[in-house]
XYZ file of C-alpha atoms in Angstrom:
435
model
C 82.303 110.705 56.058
C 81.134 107.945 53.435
C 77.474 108.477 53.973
C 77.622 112.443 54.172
C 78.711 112.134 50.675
C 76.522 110.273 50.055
C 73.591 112.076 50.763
C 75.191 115.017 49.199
C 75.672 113.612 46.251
C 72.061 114.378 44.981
C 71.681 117.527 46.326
C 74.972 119.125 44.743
C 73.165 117.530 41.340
C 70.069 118.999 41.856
C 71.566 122.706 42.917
C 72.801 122.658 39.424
C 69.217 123.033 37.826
C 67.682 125.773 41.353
C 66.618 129.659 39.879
C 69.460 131.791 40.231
C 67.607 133.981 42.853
C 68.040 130.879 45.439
C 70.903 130.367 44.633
C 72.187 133.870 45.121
C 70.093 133.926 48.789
C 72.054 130.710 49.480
C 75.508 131.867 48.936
C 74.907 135.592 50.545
C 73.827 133.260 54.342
C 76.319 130.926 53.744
C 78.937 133.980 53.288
C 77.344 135.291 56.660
C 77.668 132.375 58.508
C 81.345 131.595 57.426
C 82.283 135.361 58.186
C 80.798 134.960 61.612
C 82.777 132.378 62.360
C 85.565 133.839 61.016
C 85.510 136.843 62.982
C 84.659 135.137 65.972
C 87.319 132.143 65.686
C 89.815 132.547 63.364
C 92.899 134.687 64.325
C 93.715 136.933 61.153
C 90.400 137.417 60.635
C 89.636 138.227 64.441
C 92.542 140.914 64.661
C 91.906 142.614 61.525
C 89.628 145.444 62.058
C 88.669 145.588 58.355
C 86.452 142.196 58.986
C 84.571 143.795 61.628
C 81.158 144.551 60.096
C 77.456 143.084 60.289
C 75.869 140.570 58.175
C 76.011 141.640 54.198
C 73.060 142.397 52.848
C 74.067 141.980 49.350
C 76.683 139.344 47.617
C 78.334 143.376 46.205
C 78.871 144.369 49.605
C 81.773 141.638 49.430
C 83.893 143.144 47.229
C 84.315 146.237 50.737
C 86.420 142.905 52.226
C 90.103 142.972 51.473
C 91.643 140.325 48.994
C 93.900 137.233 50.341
C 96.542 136.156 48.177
C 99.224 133.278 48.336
C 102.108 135.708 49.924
C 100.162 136.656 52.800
C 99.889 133.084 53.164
C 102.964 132.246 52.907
C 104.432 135.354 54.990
C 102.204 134.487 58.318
C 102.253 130.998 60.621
C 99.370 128.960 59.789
C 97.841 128.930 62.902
C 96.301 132.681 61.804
C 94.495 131.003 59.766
C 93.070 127.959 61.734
C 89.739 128.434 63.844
C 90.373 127.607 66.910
C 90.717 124.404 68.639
C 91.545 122.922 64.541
C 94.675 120.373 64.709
C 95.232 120.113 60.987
C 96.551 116.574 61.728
C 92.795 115.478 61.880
C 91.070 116.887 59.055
C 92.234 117.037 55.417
C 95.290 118.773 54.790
C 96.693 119.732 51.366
C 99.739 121.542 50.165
C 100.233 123.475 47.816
C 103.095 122.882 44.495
C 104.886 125.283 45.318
C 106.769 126.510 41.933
C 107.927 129.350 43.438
C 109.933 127.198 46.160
C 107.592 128.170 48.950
C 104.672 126.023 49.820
C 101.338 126.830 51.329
C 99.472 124.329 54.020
C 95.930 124.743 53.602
C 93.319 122.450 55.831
C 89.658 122.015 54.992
C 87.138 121.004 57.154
C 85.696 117.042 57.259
C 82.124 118.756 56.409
C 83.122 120.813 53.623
C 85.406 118.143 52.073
C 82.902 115.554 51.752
C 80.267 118.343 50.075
C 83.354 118.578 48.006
C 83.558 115.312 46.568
C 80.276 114.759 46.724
C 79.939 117.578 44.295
C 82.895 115.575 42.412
C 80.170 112.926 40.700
C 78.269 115.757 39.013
C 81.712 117.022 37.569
C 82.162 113.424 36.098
C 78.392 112.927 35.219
C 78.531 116.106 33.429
C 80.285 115.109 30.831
C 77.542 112.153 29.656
C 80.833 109.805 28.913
C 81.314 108.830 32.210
C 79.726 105.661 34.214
C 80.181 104.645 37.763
C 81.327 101.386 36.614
C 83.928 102.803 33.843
C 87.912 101.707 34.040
C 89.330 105.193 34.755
C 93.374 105.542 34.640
C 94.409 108.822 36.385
C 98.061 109.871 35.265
C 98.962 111.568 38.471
C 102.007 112.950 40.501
C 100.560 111.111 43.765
C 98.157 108.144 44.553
C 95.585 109.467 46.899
C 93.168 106.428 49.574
C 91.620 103.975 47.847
C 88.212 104.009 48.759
C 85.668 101.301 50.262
C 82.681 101.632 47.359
C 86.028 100.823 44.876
C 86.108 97.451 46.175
C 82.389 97.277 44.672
C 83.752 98.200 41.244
C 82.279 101.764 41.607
C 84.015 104.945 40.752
C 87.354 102.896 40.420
C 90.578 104.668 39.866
C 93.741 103.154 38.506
C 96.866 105.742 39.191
C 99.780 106.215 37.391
C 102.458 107.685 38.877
C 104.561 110.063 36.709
C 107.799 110.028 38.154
C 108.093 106.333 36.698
C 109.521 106.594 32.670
C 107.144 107.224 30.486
C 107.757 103.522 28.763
C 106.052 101.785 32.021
C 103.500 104.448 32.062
C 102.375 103.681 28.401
C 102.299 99.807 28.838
C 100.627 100.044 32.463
C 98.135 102.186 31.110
C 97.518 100.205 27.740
C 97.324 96.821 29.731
C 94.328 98.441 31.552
C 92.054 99.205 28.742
C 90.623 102.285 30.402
C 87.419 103.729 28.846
C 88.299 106.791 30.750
C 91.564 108.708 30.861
C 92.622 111.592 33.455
C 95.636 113.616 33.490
C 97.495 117.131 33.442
C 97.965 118.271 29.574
C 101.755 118.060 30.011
C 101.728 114.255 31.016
C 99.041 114.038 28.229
C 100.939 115.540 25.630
C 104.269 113.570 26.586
C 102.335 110.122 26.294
C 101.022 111.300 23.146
C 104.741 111.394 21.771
C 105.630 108.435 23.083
C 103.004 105.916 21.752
C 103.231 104.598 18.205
C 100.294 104.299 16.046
C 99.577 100.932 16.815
C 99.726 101.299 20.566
C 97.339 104.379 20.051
C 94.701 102.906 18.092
C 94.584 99.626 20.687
C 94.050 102.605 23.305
C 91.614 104.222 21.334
C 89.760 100.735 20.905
C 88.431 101.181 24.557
C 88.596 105.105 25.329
C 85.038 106.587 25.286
C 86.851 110.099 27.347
C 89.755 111.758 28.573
C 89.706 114.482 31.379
C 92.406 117.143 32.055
C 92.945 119.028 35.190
C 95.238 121.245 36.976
C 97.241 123.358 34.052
C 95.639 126.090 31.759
C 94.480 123.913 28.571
C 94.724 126.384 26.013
C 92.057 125.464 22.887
C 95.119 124.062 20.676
C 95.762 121.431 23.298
C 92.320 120.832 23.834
C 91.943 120.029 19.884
C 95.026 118.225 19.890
C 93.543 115.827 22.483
C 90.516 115.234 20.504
C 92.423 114.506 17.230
C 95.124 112.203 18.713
C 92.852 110.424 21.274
C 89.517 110.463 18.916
C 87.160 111.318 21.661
C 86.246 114.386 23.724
C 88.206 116.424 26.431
C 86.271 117.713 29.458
C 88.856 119.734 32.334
C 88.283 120.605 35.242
C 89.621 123.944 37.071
C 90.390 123.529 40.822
C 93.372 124.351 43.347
C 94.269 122.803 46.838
C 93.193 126.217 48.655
C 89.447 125.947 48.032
C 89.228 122.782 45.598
C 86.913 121.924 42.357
C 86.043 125.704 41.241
C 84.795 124.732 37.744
C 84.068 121.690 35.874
C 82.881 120.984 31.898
C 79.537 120.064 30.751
C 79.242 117.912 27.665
C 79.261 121.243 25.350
C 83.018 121.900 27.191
C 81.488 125.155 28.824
C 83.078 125.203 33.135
C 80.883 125.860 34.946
C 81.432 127.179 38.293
C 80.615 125.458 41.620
C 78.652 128.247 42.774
C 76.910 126.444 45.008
C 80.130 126.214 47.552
C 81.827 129.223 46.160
C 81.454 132.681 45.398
C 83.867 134.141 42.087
C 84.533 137.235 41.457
C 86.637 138.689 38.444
C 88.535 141.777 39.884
C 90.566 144.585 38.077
C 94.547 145.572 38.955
C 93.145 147.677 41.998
C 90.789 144.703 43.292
C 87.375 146.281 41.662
C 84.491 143.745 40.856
C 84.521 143.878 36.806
C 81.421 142.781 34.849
C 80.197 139.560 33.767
C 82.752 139.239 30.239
C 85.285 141.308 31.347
C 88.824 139.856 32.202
C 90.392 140.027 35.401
C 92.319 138.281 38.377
C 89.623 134.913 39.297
C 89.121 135.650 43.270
C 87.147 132.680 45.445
C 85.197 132.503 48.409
C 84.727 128.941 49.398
C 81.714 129.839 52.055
C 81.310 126.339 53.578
C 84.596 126.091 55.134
C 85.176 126.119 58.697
C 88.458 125.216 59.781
C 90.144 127.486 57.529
C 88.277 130.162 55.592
C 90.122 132.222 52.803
C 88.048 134.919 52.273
C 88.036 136.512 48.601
C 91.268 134.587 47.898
C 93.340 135.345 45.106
C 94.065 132.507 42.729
C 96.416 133.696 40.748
C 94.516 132.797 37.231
C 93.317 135.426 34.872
C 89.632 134.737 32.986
C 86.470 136.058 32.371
C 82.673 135.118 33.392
C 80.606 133.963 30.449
C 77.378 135.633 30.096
C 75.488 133.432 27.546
C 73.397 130.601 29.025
C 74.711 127.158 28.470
C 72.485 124.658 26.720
C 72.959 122.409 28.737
C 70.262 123.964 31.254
C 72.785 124.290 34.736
C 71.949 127.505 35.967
C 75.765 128.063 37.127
C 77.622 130.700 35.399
C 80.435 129.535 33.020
C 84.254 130.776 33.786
C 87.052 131.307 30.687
C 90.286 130.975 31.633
C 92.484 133.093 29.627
C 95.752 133.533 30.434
C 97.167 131.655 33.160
C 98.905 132.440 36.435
C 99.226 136.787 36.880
C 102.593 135.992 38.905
C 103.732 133.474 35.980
C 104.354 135.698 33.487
C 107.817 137.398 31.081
C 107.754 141.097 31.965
C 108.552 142.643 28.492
C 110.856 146.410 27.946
C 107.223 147.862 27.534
C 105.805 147.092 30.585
C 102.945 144.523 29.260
C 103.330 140.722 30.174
C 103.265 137.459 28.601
C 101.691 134.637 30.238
C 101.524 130.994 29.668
C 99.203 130.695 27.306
C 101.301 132.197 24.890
C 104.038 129.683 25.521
C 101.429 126.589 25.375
C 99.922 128.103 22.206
C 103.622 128.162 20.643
C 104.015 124.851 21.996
C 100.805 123.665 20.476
C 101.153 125.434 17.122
C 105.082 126.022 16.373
C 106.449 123.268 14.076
C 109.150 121.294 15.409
C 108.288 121.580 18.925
C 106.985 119.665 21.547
C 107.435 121.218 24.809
C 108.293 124.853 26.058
C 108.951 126.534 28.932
C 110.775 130.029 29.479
C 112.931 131.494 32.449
C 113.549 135.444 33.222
C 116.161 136.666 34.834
C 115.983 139.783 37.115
C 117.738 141.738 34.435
C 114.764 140.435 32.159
C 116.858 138.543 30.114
C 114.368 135.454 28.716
C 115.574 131.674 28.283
C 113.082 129.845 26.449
C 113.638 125.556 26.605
C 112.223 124.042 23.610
C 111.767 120.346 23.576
C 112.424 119.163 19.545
C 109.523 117.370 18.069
C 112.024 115.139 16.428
C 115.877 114.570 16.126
C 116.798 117.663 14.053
C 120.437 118.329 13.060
C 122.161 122.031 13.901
C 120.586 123.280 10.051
C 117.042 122.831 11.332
C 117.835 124.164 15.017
C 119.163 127.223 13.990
C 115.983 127.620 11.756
C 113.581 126.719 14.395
C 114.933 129.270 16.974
C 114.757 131.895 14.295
C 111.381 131.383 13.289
C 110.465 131.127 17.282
C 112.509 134.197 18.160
C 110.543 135.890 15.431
C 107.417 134.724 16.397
C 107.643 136.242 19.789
C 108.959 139.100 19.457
C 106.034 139.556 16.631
C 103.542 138.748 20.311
C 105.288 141.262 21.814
C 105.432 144.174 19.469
C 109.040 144.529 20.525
C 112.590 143.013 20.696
C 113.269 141.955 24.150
C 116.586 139.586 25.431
C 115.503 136.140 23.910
C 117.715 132.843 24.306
C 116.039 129.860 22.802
C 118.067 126.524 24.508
C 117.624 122.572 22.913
C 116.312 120.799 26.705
C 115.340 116.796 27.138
C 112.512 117.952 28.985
C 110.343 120.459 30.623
C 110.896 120.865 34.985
C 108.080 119.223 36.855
C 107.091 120.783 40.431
C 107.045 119.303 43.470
C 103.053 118.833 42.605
C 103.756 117.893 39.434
C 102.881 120.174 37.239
C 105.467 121.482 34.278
C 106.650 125.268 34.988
C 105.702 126.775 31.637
C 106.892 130.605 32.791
C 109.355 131.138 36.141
C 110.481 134.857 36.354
C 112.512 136.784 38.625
C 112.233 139.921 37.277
C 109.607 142.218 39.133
C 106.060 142.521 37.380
C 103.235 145.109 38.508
C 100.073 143.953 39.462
C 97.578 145.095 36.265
C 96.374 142.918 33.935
C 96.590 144.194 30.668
C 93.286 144.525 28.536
C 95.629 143.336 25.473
C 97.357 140.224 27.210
C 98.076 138.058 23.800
């Protein structure tokens, strides 16, 4: 395992800088291959007559192949989706947060998984900040293996768990001097509140870059990060089904890991859209064997960049835009909200620090605000004015709106805070106008 990363690890960094045309004749046979072997060995795909069909001769003809999404997954036994003779017990298995209750086992092949995090050092080497040999504290929900090359002070990780109170996290973390820092923007934004100036600019002493992953870091956060922490903010965009599926470069474009994935950006009725249109991000991760998700629906609404980076990787760049399609307030009108207007409100609105909002089935909306600082009823009542306004103002109408004082913001089982939950039923389109 070890030493097939190994040698991967300098040919993921040199598939960065290949022509596009190889690397387009590389994904279309590695997409052949894996839906061979999906046809011949994996259950769902077997029995499905609309995955019966010869080799592709172009990356387009992909988009004839229906599109997976999490409630299929959820809905059938996860042996449809195993090749056979797979016993997820012996390969890498991952699952899924699970915000809406429900959680989805996915299992990746040893092969795969090691291309995977051999393809991790570019993502870190990318951003020109990081060294091997750099102290890197990862604020995390879960501490994964230590591994053998830490022992040789290489690629060390020091994790912080965050269901401990924030007050150990901060003095762990400060005790360790780490020249790099890792962590969801919610756990980042909460140990921004709690350290004083002082503690901060000891931190800042050391700190040459801080990473985010796994939540939509909307552009206010990002500069927020920058200001507080005085250095730069690379994230990365990945999800247990099909792992790392974009990473920053030192100019903060993601690029896409193109050379393990095909992305597509699909409209409401699962149509390819251009390069710089916005639509539903759907992923093919072609080198996977045990269980292949083919043209799987992540959930996340963006756009593919069509200007060429400077920093000369010949990967396209991905925008996310919006956040989770299913994570989103269904307004009177018909048009949704999604996170990012709730992260953007929590970035920009004075007087708050956190927000996350709740809709019933009727539609009715409960937005939890997390004060900024102790405020007496006066300023309350003025900040849910001004926030009712605001919204409704997004929404070009008046919809049910109760704005409630919380502690805190709900953490998943994975550890991420649930910015939008809703009950009520939303369609499918995304709306060219999403704010």
């Amino acid at each position: 395992m070890f030493l097939r990363e190994a040698v991967y690890v300098p040919v993921t960094y040199a598939r960065q800088y290949g022509t596009r045309g190889s690397l387009r004749r590389r994904q279309l046979s590695q997409l052949n291959r894996m839906l061979a072997h999906a046809r011949a060995r994996v259950p769902y795909y077997r029995d499905d007559p609309a995955y019966r069909t010869g080799p592709l001769r172009t990356l387009a003809e992909a988009a004839r192949l229906p599109v997976l999404n999490k409630e299929v997954l959820r809905a059938r036994p996860l042996e449809d989706f195993l090749a056979d003779g797979v016993s997820p017990g012996t390969l890498p298995t991952f699952r899924t947060s699970g915000s809406t209750g429900r959680r989805v086992t996915v299992v990746h092949d040893q092969r795969s998984h090691d291309y995977h995090m051999a393809a991790c050092v570019r993502r870190f080497l990318a951003t020109r900040r990081y060294l091997p040999t750099d102290r890197l504290s990862h604020i995390r929900p879960f501490a994964p293996p230590s591994r053998g090359f830490e022992k040789a002070k290489l690629f060390r990780r020091h994790v912080l768990l965050t269901d401990r109170p924030m007050e150990d996290i901060k003095a762990e973390l400060l005790a360790e001097r780490p020249q790099v820092v890792i962590g969801y923007p919610v756990h980042l934004r909460a140990l921004l509140r709690a350290l004083t100036p002082a503690e901060l600019a000891a931190l800042r002493r050391s700190l040459r870059l801080v990473m985010t992953e796994s939540e939509l870091l909307v552009d206010a956060h990002r500069a927020l990060f920058e200001k507080e922490f005085g250095v730069p903010v690379r994230d990365e965009y990945s999800a247990f089904e099909v792992l790392n599926v974009a990473y920053d470069c030192r100019y903060g474009r993601a690029h896409l890991a193109e050379d393990r994935l095909l992305v597509e950006i699909l409209d409401a009725e699962d149509r390819p859209l251009p390069d710089g249109a916005e639509g539903r991000v759907v992923v093919t991760a072609f080198m996977e064997r045990a269980m292949p998700l083919i043209r799987y629906d992540l959930g996340d609404v963006g756009r593919i960049e069509t200007r060429p980076c400077p920093c000369g990787r010949r990967f396209r760049t991905l925008r996310l835009t919006a956040g989770r399609v299913n994570d989103s307030v269904l307004l009177p009108t018909g048009r949704q909200l999604y996170p990012d207007t709730f992260l953007h409100l929590a970035a920009t609105f004075p007087g708050i620090a956190e927000c996350a909002v709740h809709q019933d089935r009727e539609g009715a909306v409960r937005l939890d605000v997390v004060p900024a600082e102790a405020m007496d009823d006066d300023a309350w009542d003025a900040l849910c004015a001004g926030v009712t306004e605001r919204l409704h103002t997004v929404a070009e109408c008046v919809f049910p709106l109760r704005v409630v004082r919380a502690d805190r913001i709900e953490i998943t089982a994975g550890g991420k805070g649930r910015f939008v939950t809703s009950e009520a039923v939303a369609p499918r389109p995304v709306p060219a106008d999403t704010p």
